[in-house]
Coordinates of C-alpha atoms in Angstrom, one line a residue:
X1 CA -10.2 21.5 30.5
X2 CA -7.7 24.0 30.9
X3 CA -5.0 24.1 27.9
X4 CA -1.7 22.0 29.2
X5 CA -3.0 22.1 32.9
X6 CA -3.5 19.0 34.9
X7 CA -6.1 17.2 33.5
X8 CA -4.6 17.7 30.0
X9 CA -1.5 15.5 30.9
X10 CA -3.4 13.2 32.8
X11 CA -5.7 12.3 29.5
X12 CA -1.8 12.5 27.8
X13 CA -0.7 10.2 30.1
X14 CA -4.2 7.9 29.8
X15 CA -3.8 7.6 26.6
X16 CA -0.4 6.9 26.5
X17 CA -0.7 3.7 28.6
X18 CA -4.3 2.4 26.7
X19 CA -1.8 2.3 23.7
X20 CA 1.2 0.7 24.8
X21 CA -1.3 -1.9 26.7
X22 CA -3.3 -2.4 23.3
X23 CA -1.0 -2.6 21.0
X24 CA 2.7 -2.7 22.6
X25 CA 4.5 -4.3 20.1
X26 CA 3.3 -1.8 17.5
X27 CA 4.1 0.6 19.7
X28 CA 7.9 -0.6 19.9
X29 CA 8.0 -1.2 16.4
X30 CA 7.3 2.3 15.6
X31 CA 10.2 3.7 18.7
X32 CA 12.4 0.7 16.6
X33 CA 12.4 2.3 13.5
X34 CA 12.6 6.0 14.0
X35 CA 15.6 5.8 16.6
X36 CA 17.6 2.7 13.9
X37 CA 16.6 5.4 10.5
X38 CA 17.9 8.4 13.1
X39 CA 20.8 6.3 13.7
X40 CA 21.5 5.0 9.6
X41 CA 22.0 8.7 9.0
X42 CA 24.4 10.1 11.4
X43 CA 27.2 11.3 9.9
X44 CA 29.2 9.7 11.9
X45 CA 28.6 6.7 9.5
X46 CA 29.2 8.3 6.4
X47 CA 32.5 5.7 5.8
X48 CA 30.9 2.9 8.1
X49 CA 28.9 1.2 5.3
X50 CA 28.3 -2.0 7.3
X51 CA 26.2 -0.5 10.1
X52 CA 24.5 1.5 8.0
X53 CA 23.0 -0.6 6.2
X54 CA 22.2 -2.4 9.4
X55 CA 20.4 0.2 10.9
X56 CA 18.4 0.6 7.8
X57 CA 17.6 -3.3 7.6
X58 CA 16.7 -2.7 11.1
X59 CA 14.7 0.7 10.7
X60 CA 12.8 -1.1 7.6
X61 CA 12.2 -3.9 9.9
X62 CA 10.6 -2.2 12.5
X63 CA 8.4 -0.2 10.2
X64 CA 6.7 -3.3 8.4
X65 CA 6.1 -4.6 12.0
X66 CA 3.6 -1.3 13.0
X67 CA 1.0 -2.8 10.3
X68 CA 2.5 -6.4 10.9
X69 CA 1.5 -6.5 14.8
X70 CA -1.7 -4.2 14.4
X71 CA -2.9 -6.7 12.5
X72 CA -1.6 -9.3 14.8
X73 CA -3.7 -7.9 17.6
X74 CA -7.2 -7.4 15.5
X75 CA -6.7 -11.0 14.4
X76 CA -6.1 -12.0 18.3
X77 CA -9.1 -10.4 19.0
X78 CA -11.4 -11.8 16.2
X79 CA -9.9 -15.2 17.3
X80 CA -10.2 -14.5 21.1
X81 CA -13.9 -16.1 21.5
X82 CA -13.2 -19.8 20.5
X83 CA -9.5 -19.4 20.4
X84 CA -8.6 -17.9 23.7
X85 CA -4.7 -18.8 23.7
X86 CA -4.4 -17.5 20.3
X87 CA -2.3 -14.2 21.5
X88 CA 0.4 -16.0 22.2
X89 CA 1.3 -18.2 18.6
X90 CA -0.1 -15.3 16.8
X91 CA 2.6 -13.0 18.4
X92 CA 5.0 -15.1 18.3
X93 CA 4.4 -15.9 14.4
X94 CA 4.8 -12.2 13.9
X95 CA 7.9 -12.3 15.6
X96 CA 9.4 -15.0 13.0
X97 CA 8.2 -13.2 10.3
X98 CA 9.4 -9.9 11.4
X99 CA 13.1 -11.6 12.2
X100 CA 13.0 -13.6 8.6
X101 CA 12.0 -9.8 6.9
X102 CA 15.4 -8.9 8.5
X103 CA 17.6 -11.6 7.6
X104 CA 15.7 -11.6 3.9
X105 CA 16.4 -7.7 3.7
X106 CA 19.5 -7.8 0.8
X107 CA 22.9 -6.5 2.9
X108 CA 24.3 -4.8 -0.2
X109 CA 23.0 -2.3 -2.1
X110 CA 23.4 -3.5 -5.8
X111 CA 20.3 -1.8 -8.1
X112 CA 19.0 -5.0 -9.2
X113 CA 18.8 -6.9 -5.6
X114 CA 17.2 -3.7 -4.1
X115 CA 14.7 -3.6 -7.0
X116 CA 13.4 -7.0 -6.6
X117 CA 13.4 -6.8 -2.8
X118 CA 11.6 -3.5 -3.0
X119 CA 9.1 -4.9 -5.4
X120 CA 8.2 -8.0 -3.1
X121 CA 8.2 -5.5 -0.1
X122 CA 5.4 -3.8 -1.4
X123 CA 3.8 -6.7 -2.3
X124 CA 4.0 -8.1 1.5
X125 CA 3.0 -4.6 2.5
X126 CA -0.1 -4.4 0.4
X127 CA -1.1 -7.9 1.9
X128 CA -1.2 -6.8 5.8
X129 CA -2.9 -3.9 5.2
X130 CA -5.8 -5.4 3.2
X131 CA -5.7 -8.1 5.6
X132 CA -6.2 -5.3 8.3
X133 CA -9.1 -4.0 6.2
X134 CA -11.1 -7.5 6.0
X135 CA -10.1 -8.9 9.5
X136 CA -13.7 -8.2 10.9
X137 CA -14.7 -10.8 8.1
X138 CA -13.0 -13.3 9.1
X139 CA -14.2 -16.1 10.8
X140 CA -17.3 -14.7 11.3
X141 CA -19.2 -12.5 8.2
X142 CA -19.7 -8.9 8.7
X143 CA -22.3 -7.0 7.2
X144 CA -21.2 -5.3 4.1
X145 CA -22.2 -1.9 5.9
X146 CA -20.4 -3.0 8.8
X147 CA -17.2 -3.7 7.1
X148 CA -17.4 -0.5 5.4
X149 CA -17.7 2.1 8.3
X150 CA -14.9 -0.4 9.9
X151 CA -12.3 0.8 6.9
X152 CA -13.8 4.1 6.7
X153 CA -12.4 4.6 10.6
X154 CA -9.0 3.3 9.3
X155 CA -9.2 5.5 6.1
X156 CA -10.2 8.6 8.2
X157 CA -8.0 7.7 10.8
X158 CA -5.1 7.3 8.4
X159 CA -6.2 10.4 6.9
X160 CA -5.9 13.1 10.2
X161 CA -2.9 11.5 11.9
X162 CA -0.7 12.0 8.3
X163 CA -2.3 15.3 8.9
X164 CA -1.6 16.2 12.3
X165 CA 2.3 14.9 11.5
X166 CA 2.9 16.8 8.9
X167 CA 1.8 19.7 10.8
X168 CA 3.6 18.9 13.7
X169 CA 6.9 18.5 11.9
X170 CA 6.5 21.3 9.4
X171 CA 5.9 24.0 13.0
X172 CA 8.9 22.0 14.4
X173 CA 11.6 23.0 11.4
X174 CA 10.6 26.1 11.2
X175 CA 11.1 26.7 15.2
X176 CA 14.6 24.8 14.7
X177 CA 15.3 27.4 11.5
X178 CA 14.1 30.4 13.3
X179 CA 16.3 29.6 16.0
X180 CA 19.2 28.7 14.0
X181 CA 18.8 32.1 12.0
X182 CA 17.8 34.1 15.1
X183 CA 20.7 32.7 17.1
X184 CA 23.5 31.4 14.9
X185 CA 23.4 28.6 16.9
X186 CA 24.3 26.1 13.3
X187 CA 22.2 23.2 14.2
X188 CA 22.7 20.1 12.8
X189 CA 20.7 19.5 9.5
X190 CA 20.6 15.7 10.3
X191 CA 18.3 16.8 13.1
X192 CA 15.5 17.7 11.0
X193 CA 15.6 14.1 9.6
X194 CA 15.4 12.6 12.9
X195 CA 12.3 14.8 14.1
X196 CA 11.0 13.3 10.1
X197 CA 11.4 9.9 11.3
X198 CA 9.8 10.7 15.1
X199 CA 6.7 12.4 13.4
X200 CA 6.7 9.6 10.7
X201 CA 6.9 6.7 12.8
X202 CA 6.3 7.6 16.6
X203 CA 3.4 10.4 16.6
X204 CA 2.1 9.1 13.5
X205 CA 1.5 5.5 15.0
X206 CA 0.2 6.9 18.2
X207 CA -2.5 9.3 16.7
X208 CA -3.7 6.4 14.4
X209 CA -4.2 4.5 17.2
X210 CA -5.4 6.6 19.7
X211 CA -9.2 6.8 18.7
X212 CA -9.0 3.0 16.5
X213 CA -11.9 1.3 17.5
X214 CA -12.1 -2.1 20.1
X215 CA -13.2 -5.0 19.0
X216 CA -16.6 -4.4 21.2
X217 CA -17.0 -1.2 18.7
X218 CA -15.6 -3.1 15.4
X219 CA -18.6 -5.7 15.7
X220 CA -20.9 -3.0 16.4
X221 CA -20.2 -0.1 14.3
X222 CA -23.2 1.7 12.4
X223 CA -23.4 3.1 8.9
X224 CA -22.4 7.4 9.6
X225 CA -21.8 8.6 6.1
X226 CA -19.8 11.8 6.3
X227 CA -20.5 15.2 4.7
X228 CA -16.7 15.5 3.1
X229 CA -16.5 12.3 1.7
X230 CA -19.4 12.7 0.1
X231 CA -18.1 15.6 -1.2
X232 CA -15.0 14.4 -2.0
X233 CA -16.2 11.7 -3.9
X234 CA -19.1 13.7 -6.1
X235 CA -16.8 17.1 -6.8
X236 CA -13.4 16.1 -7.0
X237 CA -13.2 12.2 -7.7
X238 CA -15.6 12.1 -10.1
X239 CA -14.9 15.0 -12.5
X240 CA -11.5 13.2 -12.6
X241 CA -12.8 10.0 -13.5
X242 CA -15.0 11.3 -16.5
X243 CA -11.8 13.9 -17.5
X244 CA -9.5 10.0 -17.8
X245 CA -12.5 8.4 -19.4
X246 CA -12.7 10.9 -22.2
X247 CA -9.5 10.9 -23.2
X248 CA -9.1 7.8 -23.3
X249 CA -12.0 6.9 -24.9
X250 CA -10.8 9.7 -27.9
X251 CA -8.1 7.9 -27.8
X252 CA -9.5 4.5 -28.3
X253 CA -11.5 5.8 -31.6
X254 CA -8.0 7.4 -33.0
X255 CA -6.2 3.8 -32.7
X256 CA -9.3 2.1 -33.7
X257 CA -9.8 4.6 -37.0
X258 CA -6.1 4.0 -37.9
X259 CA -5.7 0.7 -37.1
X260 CA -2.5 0.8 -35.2
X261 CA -1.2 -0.2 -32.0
X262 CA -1.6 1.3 -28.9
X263 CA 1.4 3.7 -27.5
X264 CA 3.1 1.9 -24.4
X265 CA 2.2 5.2 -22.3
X266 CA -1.3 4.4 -22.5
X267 CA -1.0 1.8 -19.5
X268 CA -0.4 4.8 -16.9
X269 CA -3.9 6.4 -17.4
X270 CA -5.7 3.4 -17.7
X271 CA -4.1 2.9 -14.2
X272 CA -4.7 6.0 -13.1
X273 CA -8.5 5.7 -14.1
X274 CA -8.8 2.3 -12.4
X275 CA -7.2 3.2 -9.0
X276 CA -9.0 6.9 -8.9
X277 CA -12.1 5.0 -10.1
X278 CA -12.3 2.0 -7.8
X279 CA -11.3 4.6 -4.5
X280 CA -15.0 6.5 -5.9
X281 CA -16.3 2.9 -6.0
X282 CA -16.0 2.2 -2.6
X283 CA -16.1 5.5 -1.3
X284 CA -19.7 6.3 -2.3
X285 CA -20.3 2.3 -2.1
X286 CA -23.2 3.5 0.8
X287 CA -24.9 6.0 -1.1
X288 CA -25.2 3.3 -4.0
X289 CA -26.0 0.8 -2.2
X290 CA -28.1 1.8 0.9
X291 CA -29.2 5.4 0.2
X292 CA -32.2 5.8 -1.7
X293 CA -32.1 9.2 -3.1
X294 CA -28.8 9.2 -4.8
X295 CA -28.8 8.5 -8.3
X296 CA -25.8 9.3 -9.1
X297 CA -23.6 7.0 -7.3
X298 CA -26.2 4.0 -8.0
X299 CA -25.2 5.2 -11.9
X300 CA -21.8 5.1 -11.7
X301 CA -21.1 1.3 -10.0
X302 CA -23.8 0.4 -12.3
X303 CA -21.7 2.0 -15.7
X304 CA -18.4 2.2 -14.2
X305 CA -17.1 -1.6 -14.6
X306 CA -18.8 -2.3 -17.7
X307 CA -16.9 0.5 -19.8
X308 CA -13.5 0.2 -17.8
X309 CA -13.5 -3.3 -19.8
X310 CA -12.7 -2.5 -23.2
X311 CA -10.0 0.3 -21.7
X312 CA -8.4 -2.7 -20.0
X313 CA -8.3 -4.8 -22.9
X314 CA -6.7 -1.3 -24.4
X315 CA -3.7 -2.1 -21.5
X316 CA -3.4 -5.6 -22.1
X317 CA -2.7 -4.9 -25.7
X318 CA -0.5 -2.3 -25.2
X319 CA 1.7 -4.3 -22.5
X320 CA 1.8 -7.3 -24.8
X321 CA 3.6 -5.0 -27.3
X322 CA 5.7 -3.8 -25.1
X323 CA 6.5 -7.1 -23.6
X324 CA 6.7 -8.7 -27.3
X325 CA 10.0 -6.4 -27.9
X326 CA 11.5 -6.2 -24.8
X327 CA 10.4 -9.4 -22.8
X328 CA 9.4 -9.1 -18.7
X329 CA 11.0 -7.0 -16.5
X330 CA 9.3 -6.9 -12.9
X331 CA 7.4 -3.7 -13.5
X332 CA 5.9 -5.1 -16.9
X333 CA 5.0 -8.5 -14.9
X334 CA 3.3 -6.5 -12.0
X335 CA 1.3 -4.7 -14.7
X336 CA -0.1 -7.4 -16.3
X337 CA -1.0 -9.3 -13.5
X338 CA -3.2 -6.1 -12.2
X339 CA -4.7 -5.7 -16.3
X340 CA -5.9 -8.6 -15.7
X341 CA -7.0 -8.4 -12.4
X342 CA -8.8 -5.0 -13.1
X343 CA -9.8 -7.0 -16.2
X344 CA -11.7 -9.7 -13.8
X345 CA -13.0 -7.3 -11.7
X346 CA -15.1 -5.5 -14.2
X347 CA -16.3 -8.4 -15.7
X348 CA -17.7 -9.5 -12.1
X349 CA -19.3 -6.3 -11.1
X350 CA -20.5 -5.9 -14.6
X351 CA -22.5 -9.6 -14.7
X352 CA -23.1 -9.1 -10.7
X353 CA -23.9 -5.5 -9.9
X354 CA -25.5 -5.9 -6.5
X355 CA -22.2 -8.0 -5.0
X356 CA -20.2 -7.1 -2.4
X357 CA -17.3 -4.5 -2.6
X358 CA -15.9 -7.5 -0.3
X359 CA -14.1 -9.2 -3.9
X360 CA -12.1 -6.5 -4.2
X361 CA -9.7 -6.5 -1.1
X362 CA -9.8 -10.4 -1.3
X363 CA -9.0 -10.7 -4.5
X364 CA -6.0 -8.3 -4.1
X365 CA -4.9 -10.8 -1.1
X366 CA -5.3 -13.7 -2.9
X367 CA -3.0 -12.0 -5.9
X368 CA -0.4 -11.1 -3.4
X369 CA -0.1 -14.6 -1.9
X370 CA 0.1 -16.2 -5.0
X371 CA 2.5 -13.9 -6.8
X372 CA 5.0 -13.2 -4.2
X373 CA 6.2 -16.6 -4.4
X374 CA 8.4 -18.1 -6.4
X375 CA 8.0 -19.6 -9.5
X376 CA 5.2 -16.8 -10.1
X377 CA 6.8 -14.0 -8.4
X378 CA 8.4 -11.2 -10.2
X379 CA 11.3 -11.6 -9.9
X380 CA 11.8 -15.0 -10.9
X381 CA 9.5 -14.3 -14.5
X382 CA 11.5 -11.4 -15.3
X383 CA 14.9 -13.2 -14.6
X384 CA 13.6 -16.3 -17.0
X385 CA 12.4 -14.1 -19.4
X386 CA 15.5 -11.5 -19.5
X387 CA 17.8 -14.7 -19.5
X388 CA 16.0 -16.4 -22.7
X389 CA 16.3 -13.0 -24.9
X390 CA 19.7 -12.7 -23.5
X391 CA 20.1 -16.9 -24.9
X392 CA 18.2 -15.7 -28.4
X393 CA 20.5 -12.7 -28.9
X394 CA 23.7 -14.7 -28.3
X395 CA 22.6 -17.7 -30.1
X396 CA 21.7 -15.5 -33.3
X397 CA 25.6 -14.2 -33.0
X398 CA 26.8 -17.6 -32.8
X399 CA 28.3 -16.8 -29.1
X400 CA 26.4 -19.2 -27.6
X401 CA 26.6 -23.0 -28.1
X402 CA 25.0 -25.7 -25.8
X403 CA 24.2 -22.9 -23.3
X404 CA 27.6 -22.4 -23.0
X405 CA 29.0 -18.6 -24.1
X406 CA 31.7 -18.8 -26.8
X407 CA 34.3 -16.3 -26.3
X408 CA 35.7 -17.0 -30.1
X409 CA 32.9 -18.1 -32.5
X410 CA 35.3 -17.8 -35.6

């Protein structure tokens, strides 16, 4: 094929269309919210607070709908063979929740309100995505090898386009800085955020999707294990894992030896360890599980669980004294609830070491339906638990009587 000749813009062009006809309201999600963030920061609206903001509800909008309506399509498709009008409700069902995200998206921007809406943001986001990554499961089971080259597409796929992007946008700048330098031409800086939010949101989108598998390929995907995550895994995410395991194993000893309490920093390594742990988990989850002649990855999901317990007790302990002296706050809340959780999930891999990797994205779901809504969410715990120190402090000052605040206790 001859660079940028005929046939280059045709396959362009080709894939363009496949795309837009696959997933088209992805697609417009994506166009949605790079032009509304291009928009939120023209200076032109530096004193126009109101549609600024708008254009940023609307540029957040648009960005939670790329997952929301990939995932609206693969669940279309898994429905397709015994619910064949199901694009229609599904779509449409995407639609309301994308318009409620809007409406529910706080107008002003006070620290507290954006805290708790970015908290339960995250939340919803986590939820679509590991919906996307165990939608071949549902309905129908899925091999567990299956399922795993299915999200290693995604994670590769994910992978390049952030890749390509980032390459793209970095040549792009430095064109726009060259010419600015070379021609005193003054461009705009603003520009360069608008070509961010193209690259982020536009090409990004399109080169994720340009090689994500149909559903013909998503039932029928085989087990290719590749060289560099392999690699990956064994000489980079492993030495890490035993490097976080040391020290916190030394540290373990020191408390335990001076029987004191843990430091309140402990939580973030114990994190650390769990989330860099669990990606090796499933990353070599193949070579434990289906390869014969790699030992080393059968020993680690057979040791790994089983002494991540006692570190997770080590970060329930030392939340609870944080917690004890300062009460919930939203963080503190979302760090229990995943102690715990990473608490369960060693215990289950440690009595069943032969069960599926499937427990882990559907107990993540499960965790992020139940605790993004009220009374259990966040934000409701932390304001109850904030409010009843709050009570305690002014009760023990004698400036609150009957739950009423008394301006004058003397």
């Amino acid at each position: 094929m001859k660079l940028f000749g005929l046939a280059f813009w045709e396959e362009l062009r080709q894939g363009f269309i496949r795309q837009t006809r696959q997933y088209p309201v992805a697609v417009l999600c994506g166009l949605i919210c790079a032009v509304s963030f291009s928009l939120a920061i023209d200076d032109s609206l530096r004193y126009n607070s109101i549609w600024r903001v708008r254009w940023i509800r609307l540029g957040i909008t648009g960005g939670f709908g790329i997952s929301l309506f990939i995932l609206a399509e693969l669940l279309v498709g898994r429905l397709k063979a015994k619910l064949s009008w199901a694009f229609v409700p599904v779509n449409v069902l995407g639609l309301l929740c994308l318009i409620g995200l809007y409406l529910w998206i706080p107008f002003y921007n006070g620290a507290e309100l954006l805290n708790t809406f970015l908290i339960r943001l995250l939340m919803l986001a986590v939820l679509v995505h590991l919906a996307i990554a165990v939608i071949p499961a549902f309905i129908q089971e899925e091999p567990d090898v299956a399922l795993w080259e299915y999200n290693k597409t995604i994670f590769t796929r994910f992978l390049l386009s952030g890749f390509f992007s980032a390459v793209f946008f970095g040549g792009v700048v430095l064109a726009l800085i060259s010419i600015d330098k070379m021609f005193g031409l003054d461009l705009d800086e603003e520009n360069i955020g608008r070509i961010w939010f193209f690259c982020a949101f536009v090409l990004n989108t399109f080169l994720f999707l340009g090689a994500f598998p149909d559903m013909e390929e998503r039932m029928n995907l085989q087990l290719d294990y590749p060289k560099w995550i392999h690699f990956f895994s064994k000489f980079i995410l492993l030495p890490l894992v035993v490097i976080y395991f040391a020290i916190l194993f030394v540290y373990s000893l020191k408390i335990l030896f001076s029987w004191s309490c843990p430091n309140r920093w402990v939580g973030l390594p114990v994190f650390v360890l769990s989330a860099v742990g669990g990606l090796t988990g499933l990353l070599i989850w193949p070579l434990a599980k289906v390869e014969p002649l790699t030992p080393w990855a059968k020993t680690f999901w057979r040791f790994f669980f089983p002494l991540l317990i006692p570190l997770s007790v080590l970060l329930l302990l030392a939340l609870q004294r944080r917690i004890s002296d300062y009460g919930f706050t939203e963080i503190r809340y979302l760090g229990v609830i995943l102690a715990f959780w990473i608490l369960g999930i060693c215990i289950y891999y440690t009595v069943r070491p032969g069960a599926s990797f499937k427990a882990i994205p559907w107990s993540l779901i499960c965790i992020a339906i139940v605790f993004s809504i009220n009374p259990l969410s966040p934000a409701s715990v932390a304001r109850k638990s904030q409010w009843k120190r709050l009570s305690n402090i002014l009760a023990t000052e004698n400036l609150l009587k009957d739950g009423i605040l008394v301006s004058n206790p003397h």
